Backbone as a printed PyTorch tensor [residue, N CA C, xyz], in Angstrom:
tensor([[[103.0810, 114.3520, 117.7290],
         [102.5360, 115.6900, 117.3000],
         [103.4160, 116.7650, 117.9980]],

        [[103.4050, 116.6620, 119.3720],
         [104.2580, 117.6670, 120.1440],
         [105.7210, 117.8400, 119.6760]],

        [[106.2770, 116.4980, 119.3770],
         [107.6080, 116.5820, 118.9570],
         [107.7870, 117.3130, 117.7020]],

        [[106.8390, 117.1920, 116.6980],
         [106.9120, 117.8990, 115.4170],
         [106.6590, 119.3930, 115.7000]],

        [[105.8200, 119.8040, 116.6900],
         [105.4550, 121.2650, 116.9080],
         [106.7190, 121.8970, 117.3880]],

        [[107.6500, 121.0580, 118.2010],
         [108.8730, 121.7210, 118.6880],
         [109.8780, 121.9570, 117.6320]],

        [[109.6860, 121.1860, 116.4010],
         [110.5780, 121.3500, 115.3360],
         [110.2860, 122.4040, 114.4310]],

        [[108.9830, 122.9650, 114.4270],
         [108.5450, 123.9050, 113.5390],
         [109.2130, 125.2610, 113.7810]],

        [[109.5870, 125.7610, 114.9200],
         [110.2930, 127.0450, 114.9680],
         [111.6380, 126.9580, 114.2900]],

        [[112.4690, 125.8150, 114.4830],
         [113.6560, 125.7270, 113.6510],
         [113.4850, 125.8110, 112.2640]],

        [[112.4060, 125.2240, 111.7580],
         [112.0680, 125.3190, 110.3290],
         [111.7720, 126.7220, 109.9920]],

        [[111.1230, 127.5360, 110.8290],
         [110.7250, 128.8350, 110.4960],
         [111.9460, 129.7810, 110.3920]],

        [[112.9180, 129.4150, 111.3590],
         [114.2830, 130.2250, 111.2460],
         [114.9840, 129.8220, 110.0250]],

        [[114.8870, 128.7620, 109.4550],
         [115.6390, 128.3950, 108.1550],
         [114.8840, 129.0150, 107.0460]],

        [[113.6280, 129.3110, 107.1400],
         [112.9100, 129.9730, 106.0790],
         [112.6770, 131.4820, 106.3160]],

        [[113.6670, 132.0850, 107.0160],
         [113.5250, 133.3950, 107.3910],
         [113.6540, 134.3630, 106.1470]],

        [[113.1480, 135.7050, 106.3050],
         [113.1630, 136.5420, 105.2500],
         [114.7110, 137.2190, 104.9600]],

        [[115.4000, 137.4780, 106.1450],
         [116.7260, 138.1060, 105.9870],
         [117.6090, 137.0560, 105.6210]],

        [[117.7350, 135.9880, 106.2580],
         [118.5550, 134.9800, 105.9410],
         [117.7710, 133.6730, 105.8490]],

        [[117.6840, 133.1240, 104.5940],
         [116.7660, 131.9480, 104.4540],
         [117.3970, 130.9640, 103.4610]],

        [[116.9620, 129.8190, 103.4970],
         [117.3310, 128.8010, 102.5810],
         [116.3790, 128.8200, 101.3130]],

        [[116.7260, 128.1440, 100.1600],
         [115.9470, 128.2080,  99.0630],
         [114.9570, 127.0700,  99.2530]],

        [[113.9350, 127.0640,  98.3580],
         [112.7840, 125.9950,  98.3810],
         [113.2330, 124.5980,  98.3340]],

        [[114.2320, 124.3070,  97.6820],
         [114.6980, 122.8990,  97.5310],
         [115.3370, 122.4470,  98.8740]],

        [[116.0360, 123.2450,  99.5180],
         [116.7310, 122.9730, 100.7180],
         [115.6650, 122.9080, 101.8530]],

        [[114.7080, 123.6740, 101.8140],
         [113.6590, 123.7200, 102.7780],
         [112.6970, 122.3060, 102.6710]],

        [[112.5630, 122.0040, 101.4710],
         [111.7810, 120.7480, 101.1060],
         [112.4890, 119.5890, 101.6020]],

        [[113.8400, 119.4680, 101.3580],
         [114.6140, 118.4060, 101.7840],
         [114.6130, 118.3940, 103.3150]],

        [[114.7600, 119.4580, 103.9460],
         [114.7850, 119.5700, 105.4170],
         [113.4070, 119.1030, 105.9520]],

        [[112.3950, 119.4990, 105.4100],
         [111.0590, 119.0780, 105.8900],
         [110.9610, 117.5240, 105.7470]],

        [[111.2690, 117.0310, 104.5110],
         [111.1230, 115.5160, 104.3220],
         [112.0130, 114.7650, 105.2600]],

        [[113.2800, 115.2780, 105.5740],
         [114.1460, 114.4820, 106.4540],
         [113.9710, 114.8110, 107.9580]],

        [[113.5670, 115.9130, 108.3140],
         [113.6080, 116.3700, 109.6770],
         [112.1050, 116.2900, 110.3700]],

        [[111.2150, 116.8720, 109.6400],
         [109.8990, 116.9680, 110.2580],
         [108.9160, 115.7440, 109.7780]],

        [[108.9180, 115.4320, 108.6240],
         [108.0700, 114.4110, 108.1530],
         [108.0440, 113.0900, 108.7360]],

        [[109.3620, 112.5210, 109.0690],
         [109.4860, 111.1980, 109.7340],
         [108.8330, 111.2220, 111.1330]],

        [[108.8430, 112.4240, 111.7920],
         [108.1900, 112.4310, 113.0920],
         [106.5990, 112.1910, 112.9220]],

        [[106.1130, 112.7690, 111.9460],
         [104.6650, 112.5970, 111.7230],
         [104.4000, 111.2100, 111.1650]],

        [[105.3110, 110.6620, 110.3650],
         [104.9710, 109.3000, 109.7220],
         [105.4990, 108.2210, 110.6900]],

        [[105.9370, 108.3710, 111.8880],
         [106.4410, 107.3260, 112.6220],
         [105.1870, 106.5520, 113.2550]],

        [[104.8840, 105.3940, 112.8940],
         [103.9300, 104.5120, 113.4540],
         [102.4520, 105.1070, 113.2580]],

        [[102.4370, 105.6960, 112.0450],
         [101.0270, 106.2910, 111.6930],
         [100.0050, 105.3140, 111.1550]],

        [[100.4450, 104.1470, 111.0920],
         [ 99.4170, 103.1720, 110.5390],
         [ 98.1290, 102.9230, 111.3880]],

        [[ 98.4610, 103.1290, 112.6680],
         [ 97.3320, 103.0450, 113.7440],
         [ 96.3680, 104.2040, 113.6930]],

        [[ 96.8250, 105.3240, 112.9980],
         [ 95.9380, 106.5380, 112.8440],
         [ 94.8630, 106.2560, 111.7280]],

        [[ 94.9850, 105.1720, 110.9830],
         [ 93.9900, 104.9190, 110.0230],
         [ 92.6180, 104.6740, 110.5160]],

        [[ 92.4620, 104.3110, 111.7920],
         [ 91.2200, 104.2020, 112.4560],
         [ 90.7990, 105.4290, 113.3060]],

        [[ 91.7120, 106.4110, 113.2990],
         [ 91.4210, 107.7180, 114.0780],
         [ 90.2300, 108.4260, 113.3470]],

        [[ 89.8380, 109.2870, 114.1470],
         [ 88.7430, 110.2070, 113.6040],
         [ 89.2420, 111.2130, 112.6560]],

        [[ 88.4080, 111.8790, 111.9220],
         [ 88.7260, 112.9150, 110.9760],
         [ 89.4130, 114.0470, 111.5430]],

        [[ 89.0240, 114.3550, 112.7770],
         [ 89.5180, 115.3980, 113.5180],
         [ 90.9840, 115.2380, 113.7470]],

        [[ 91.3500, 114.0860, 114.1580],
         [ 92.8440, 113.8830, 114.4540],
         [ 93.5730, 113.8770, 112.9860]],

        [[ 93.1720, 113.2030, 112.1330],
         [ 93.8090, 113.3350, 110.7970],
         [ 93.9610, 114.7860, 110.2500]],

        [[ 92.8180, 115.6160, 110.5970],
         [ 92.8330, 116.9980, 110.2040],
         [ 93.9670, 117.7860, 110.8470]],

        [[ 94.3490, 117.3280, 112.1150],
         [ 95.2890, 118.0340, 112.8150],
         [ 96.6150, 117.8060, 112.1590]],

        [[ 96.8260, 116.6400, 111.7990],
         [ 97.9850, 116.3330, 110.9500],
         [ 98.2070, 117.0010, 109.6570]],

        [[ 97.0390, 117.1920, 109.0120],
         [ 97.0650, 117.9430, 107.7500],
         [ 97.2480, 119.3970, 107.9740]],

        [[ 96.7910, 119.9880, 109.0940],
         [ 96.8940, 121.4410, 109.4350],
         [ 98.3610, 121.5630, 109.7130]],

        [[ 99.1010, 120.7090, 110.4870],
         [100.4480, 120.8340, 110.8760],
         [101.1840, 120.9070, 109.5700]],

        [[101.0020, 119.8950, 108.6570],
         [101.6480, 119.8910, 107.4060],
         [101.6250, 121.0170, 106.5330]],

        [[100.3690, 121.5890, 106.5550],
         [100.1150, 122.7640, 105.8810],
         [100.8590, 123.9160, 106.3870]],

        [[100.9450, 123.9770, 107.7050],
         [101.7590, 125.1710, 108.3380],
         [103.1720, 125.0460, 107.6920]],

        [[103.6630, 123.9040, 107.7770],
         [105.0870, 123.7140, 107.2750],
         [105.2180, 124.0000, 105.7220]],

        [[104.1890, 123.4670, 105.1290],
         [104.1950, 123.7070, 103.6770],
         [104.1500, 125.2310, 103.1090]],

        [[103.4770, 125.9920, 104.0770],
         [103.4880, 127.4710, 103.6740],
         [104.7940, 128.1130, 103.8670]],

        [[105.6330, 127.5020, 104.6470],
         [107.0310, 128.0780, 104.8050],
         [107.9900, 127.6100, 103.5940]],

        [[107.7820, 126.6130, 102.9280],
         [108.6800, 126.1570, 101.8950],
         [108.6590, 127.0430, 100.7400]],

        [[107.5040, 127.2200, 100.0490],
         [107.3940, 128.1570,  98.9280],
         [107.2870, 129.6020,  99.2770]],

        [[107.0820, 129.9370, 100.5470],
         [106.8700, 131.2680, 101.0770],
         [105.5170, 131.6990, 100.7080]],

        [[104.5680, 130.7870, 100.6020],
         [103.1710, 131.4040, 100.3340],
         [102.4950, 132.0880, 101.4120]],

        [[101.5740, 132.8990, 101.0910],
         [100.5100, 133.5270, 102.0010],
         [ 99.5180, 132.7330, 102.3460]],

        [[ 98.6920, 133.0690, 103.4340],
         [ 97.5140, 132.2900, 103.8170],
         [ 96.5650, 131.9740, 102.8710]],

        [[ 96.3990, 132.7430, 101.6720],
         [ 95.4000, 132.5440, 100.6730],
         [ 95.9030, 131.5650,  99.6270]],

        [[ 97.1240, 131.1590,  99.7250],
         [ 97.5630, 130.1300,  98.6580],
         [ 96.9780, 128.8340,  98.9990]],

        [[ 96.6040, 128.2670,  97.9520],
         [ 95.7470, 126.9340,  97.9780],
         [ 96.7400, 125.8880,  98.3910]],

        [[ 96.2140, 124.9590,  99.2840],
         [ 96.9630, 123.9010,  99.7570],
         [ 97.3730, 122.8830,  98.7030]],

        [[ 96.4750, 122.7200,  97.7180],
         [ 96.8740, 121.7310,  96.5660],
         [ 98.0790, 122.4080,  95.8610]],

        [[ 98.1530, 123.7510,  95.6490],
         [ 99.1500, 124.1930,  94.8910],
         [100.5800, 123.9370,  95.6490]],

        [[100.4280, 124.1900,  96.9500],
         [101.6500, 123.8970,  97.8840],
         [102.0860, 122.4510,  97.7540]],

        [[101.1880, 121.4610,  97.7610],
         [101.5580, 120.0860,  97.5940],
         [102.1110, 119.8280,  96.4160]],

        [[101.7270, 120.4040,  95.3040],
         [102.3450, 120.2430,  94.0320],
         [103.6840, 120.8390,  93.9340]],

        [[103.7440, 122.0580,  94.4230],
         [105.1310, 122.7040,  94.3640],
         [106.1160, 121.9530,  95.1240]],

        [[105.7290, 121.3530,  96.2550],
         [106.7170, 120.6010,  97.2140],
         [106.6990, 119.2250,  96.8960]],

        [[105.9220, 118.7380,  95.9600],
         [105.8400, 117.3320,  95.6630],
         [105.7050, 116.3680,  96.9010]],

        [[104.6410, 116.8190,  97.7070],
         [104.2690, 116.1310,  98.8740],
         [102.7370, 115.5320,  98.7710]],

        [[102.4830, 114.5600,  99.4410],
         [101.0750, 114.0670,  99.5730],
         [100.5120, 114.5210, 100.8970]],

        [[ 99.1700, 114.6550, 100.9910],
         [ 98.5540, 114.9980, 102.2410],
         [ 98.7510, 113.8410, 103.3020]],

        [[ 98.7500, 114.2150, 104.5540],
         [ 99.1030, 113.2820, 105.4660],
         [ 97.9660, 112.1400, 105.5600]],

        [[ 96.6970, 112.4860, 105.2030],
         [ 95.7390, 111.4410, 105.3210],
         [ 95.9260, 110.4390, 104.2720]],

        [[ 96.5220, 110.7700, 103.1200],
         [ 96.7800, 109.8240, 102.0620],
         [ 97.9980, 108.9260, 102.3360]],

        [[ 98.9520, 109.5430, 103.1260],
         [100.1130, 108.7600, 103.6170],
         [ 99.7720, 107.7480, 104.8020]],

        [[ 98.8370, 108.1340, 105.5510],
         [ 98.3860, 107.2410, 106.6480],
         [ 97.6520, 106.0300, 106.0110]],

        [[ 96.7880, 106.2910, 105.0300],
         [ 96.0600, 105.1650, 104.3560],
         [ 96.9950, 104.2250, 103.5720]],

        [[ 97.9920, 104.8300, 102.9180],
         [ 98.9400, 104.0450, 102.0720],
         [ 99.8280, 103.3290, 103.0940]],

        [[100.2560, 103.7400, 104.1400],
         [101.0560, 103.0150, 105.1510],
         [100.2060, 101.9480, 105.7600]],

        [[ 99.0000, 102.1080, 106.1190],
         [ 98.1130, 101.1580, 106.6300],
         [ 97.8320,  99.9950, 105.5980]],

        [[ 97.6950, 100.2510, 104.3800],
         [ 97.5310,  99.2500, 103.3770],
         [ 98.7950,  98.4200, 103.2010]],

        [[ 99.9910,  99.1100, 103.2760],
         [101.1010,  98.3880, 103.1100],
         [101.3570,  97.4640, 104.4480]],

        [[101.1030,  97.9410, 105.5830],
         [101.2750,  97.1230, 106.7630],
         [100.2320,  95.8420, 106.7900]],

        [[ 98.9850,  96.1140, 106.2420],
         [ 98.0490,  95.0420, 106.2390],
         [ 98.5350,  93.9470, 105.2390]],

        [[ 99.0850,  94.4600, 103.9810],
         [ 99.6220,  93.3750, 103.1530],
         [100.7990,  92.6560, 103.7590]],

        [[101.6290,  93.3080, 104.4040],
         [102.7840,  92.5660, 105.1100],
         [102.2490,  91.5390, 106.1690]],

        [[101.2840,  91.9250, 106.9180],
         [100.6120,  91.0220, 107.8660],
         [100.0530,  89.8180, 107.2760]],

        [[ 99.3180,  90.0680, 106.3130],
         [ 98.5910,  88.8880, 105.5730],
         [ 99.5740,  87.9260, 104.8110]],

        [[100.8360,  88.5220, 104.5810],
         [101.6980,  87.7320, 103.8750],
         [102.6540,  86.8680, 104.7180]],

        [[102.5930,  87.1050, 106.0820],
         [103.4110,  86.3620, 106.9100],
         [102.9980,  84.8290, 106.8050]],

        [[104.1280,  83.9920, 106.8060],
         [103.7920,  82.6040, 106.4740],
         [103.1960,  81.8650, 107.6270]],

        [[103.4450,  82.0490, 108.8880],
         [102.9140,  81.1890, 109.9100],
         [101.6970,  81.7000, 110.7550]],

        [[101.3730,  82.9520, 110.4160],
         [100.3630,  83.6540, 111.1380],
         [ 99.0660,  83.6610, 110.1670]],

        [[ 97.9710,  82.8810, 110.5030],
         [ 96.8640,  82.7840, 109.7800],
         [ 95.7520,  83.8980, 110.3370]],

        [[ 96.0740,  84.5050, 111.3910],
         [ 95.0940,  85.3270, 112.0700],
         [ 94.3750,  86.3950, 111.0430]],

        [[ 95.3160,  87.1250, 110.4600],
         [ 94.8250,  88.1680, 109.4940],
         [ 94.1480,  87.5610, 108.3050]],

        [[ 94.6290,  86.4260, 107.7700],
         [ 93.8750,  85.9300, 106.6120],
         [ 92.5100,  85.5660, 106.9080]],

        [[ 92.2670,  84.9070, 108.1170],
         [ 90.9930,  84.4910, 108.5290],
         [ 90.0340,  85.4070, 109.2330]],

        [[ 90.5940,  86.5770, 109.4170],
         [ 89.8300,  87.6540, 110.2380],
         [ 88.5830,  88.0460, 109.4880]],

        [[ 87.6070,  88.0480, 110.1240],
         [ 86.3350,  88.4550, 109.5740],
         [ 85.9960,  89.8910, 109.9730]],

        [[ 86.0750,  90.8350, 108.9710],
         [ 85.9210,  92.2100, 109.2250],
         [ 84.4520,  92.6380, 109.2930]],

        [[ 83.4910,  91.8550, 108.8760],
         [ 82.0650,  92.1840, 108.7750],
         [ 81.2730,  91.6820, 109.9500]],

        [[ 81.8460,  91.1170, 110.9550],
         [ 81.1630,  90.5760, 111.9610],
         [ 80.6180,  91.7850, 112.8200]],

        [[ 79.5470,  91.5590, 113.6320],
         [ 79.1100,  92.6320, 114.4760],
         [ 80.0730,  92.8930, 115.6250]],

        [[ 80.3140,  94.0100, 116.1390],
         [ 81.3020,  94.3690, 117.0150],
         [ 80.7410,  94.9760, 118.3180]],

        [[ 80.9730,  94.5210, 119.3080],
         [ 80.9080,  95.2640, 120.6910],
         [ 82.0100,  94.6370, 121.4840]],

        [[ 82.3430,  95.3770, 122.5080],
         [ 83.5680,  95.0530, 123.1210],
         [ 83.5810,  93.6220, 123.7620]],

        [[ 82.6160,  93.2860, 124.4010],
         [ 82.5940,  91.9720, 125.0070],
         [ 82.7370,  90.8140, 124.0710]],

        [[ 81.9900,  90.8480, 123.0940],
         [ 82.0970,  89.7410, 121.9990],
         [ 83.3550,  89.7200, 121.3590]],

        [[ 83.7960,  90.9950, 120.9490],
         [ 85.0650,  91.0780, 120.3140],
         [ 86.3610,  90.5210, 121.0870]],

        [[ 86.2870,  90.7480, 122.4240],
         [ 87.4130,  90.3360, 123.2920],
         [ 87.3690,  88.8430, 123.3790]],

        [[ 86.1740,  88.2940, 123.5860],
         [ 86.0690,  86.9100, 123.5510],
         [ 86.4880,  86.1750, 122.3230]],

        [[ 86.1300,  86.7040, 121.1010],
         [ 86.5180,  86.2080, 119.8410],
         [ 88.0560,  86.3080, 119.6750]],

        [[ 88.7460,  87.4260, 120.0990],
         [ 90.0380,  87.7180, 119.9310],
         [ 90.8680,  86.7070, 120.7530]],

        [[ 90.3420,  86.4820, 122.0160],
         [ 91.1160,  85.5810, 122.9450],
         [ 90.8960,  84.1580, 122.3580]],

        [[ 89.8440,  83.7480, 121.9130],
         [ 89.5900,  82.3880, 121.2470],
         [ 90.4950,  82.2990, 120.1770]],

        [[ 90.5390,  83.1710, 119.1830],
         [ 91.5890,  83.1230, 118.1070],
         [ 93.0150,  83.0550, 118.3870]],

        [[ 93.3760,  83.7910, 119.5170],
         [ 94.6970,  83.9050, 119.9470],
         [ 95.1150,  82.4920, 120.5940]],

        [[ 94.1210,  82.0320, 121.3920],
         [ 94.4750,  80.6300, 121.9700],
         [ 94.5570,  79.6290, 120.8580]],

        [[ 93.5980,  79.6160, 119.7690],
         [ 93.6680,  78.6370, 118.8370],
         [ 95.0360,  78.6460, 118.0210]],

        [[ 95.5360,  80.0120, 117.7650],
         [ 96.7930,  80.0750, 117.0180],
         [ 97.9670,  79.5800, 117.9710]],

        [[ 97.9030,  79.8610, 119.2540],
         [ 99.1060,  79.3860, 120.1150],
         [ 98.8460,  77.8390, 120.2590]],

        [[ 97.6560,  77.2860, 120.3160],
         [ 97.6140,  75.7570, 120.4380],
         [ 98.2020,  75.1750, 119.2270]],

        [[ 98.0530,  75.7910, 117.9170],
         [ 98.6080,  75.1200, 116.7870],
         [100.1310,  75.1530, 116.7940]],

        [[100.6670,  76.1610, 117.4340],
         [102.1610,  76.3140, 117.4210],
         [102.8250,  75.2990, 118.3100]],

        [[102.0190,  74.7810, 119.3530],
         [102.5870,  73.8370, 120.3320],
         [102.5290,  72.5020, 119.7680]]])
């Protein structure tokens, strides 16, 4: 997030009033320069609180206001439609689903296929179960 914040002033200079780029150039710049920083390894954010995900959305909305040159009263949905972008919360969920499908499709690792998501969870029993499953997987490989 800090790295993306450092990139926002450069984006503001590109969108300046006296000398500025068009909406298409700004949109491409955001997608290639700012958005990859936010998308990097964001699958783990799927379990994050709504406050953390809201911070990502707020940052994206700040950048989106610069692309079409909208004022603060411009609706966020309209800016997403103009720029053809999805909210960060949707991207995090999509990337997490893709990662889960990749992990369950791995041929030699049965951990994710046999993982029971509905078990009661507390840290002590969870660690014991995880270690037992890890040892069982490693014993099968030997």
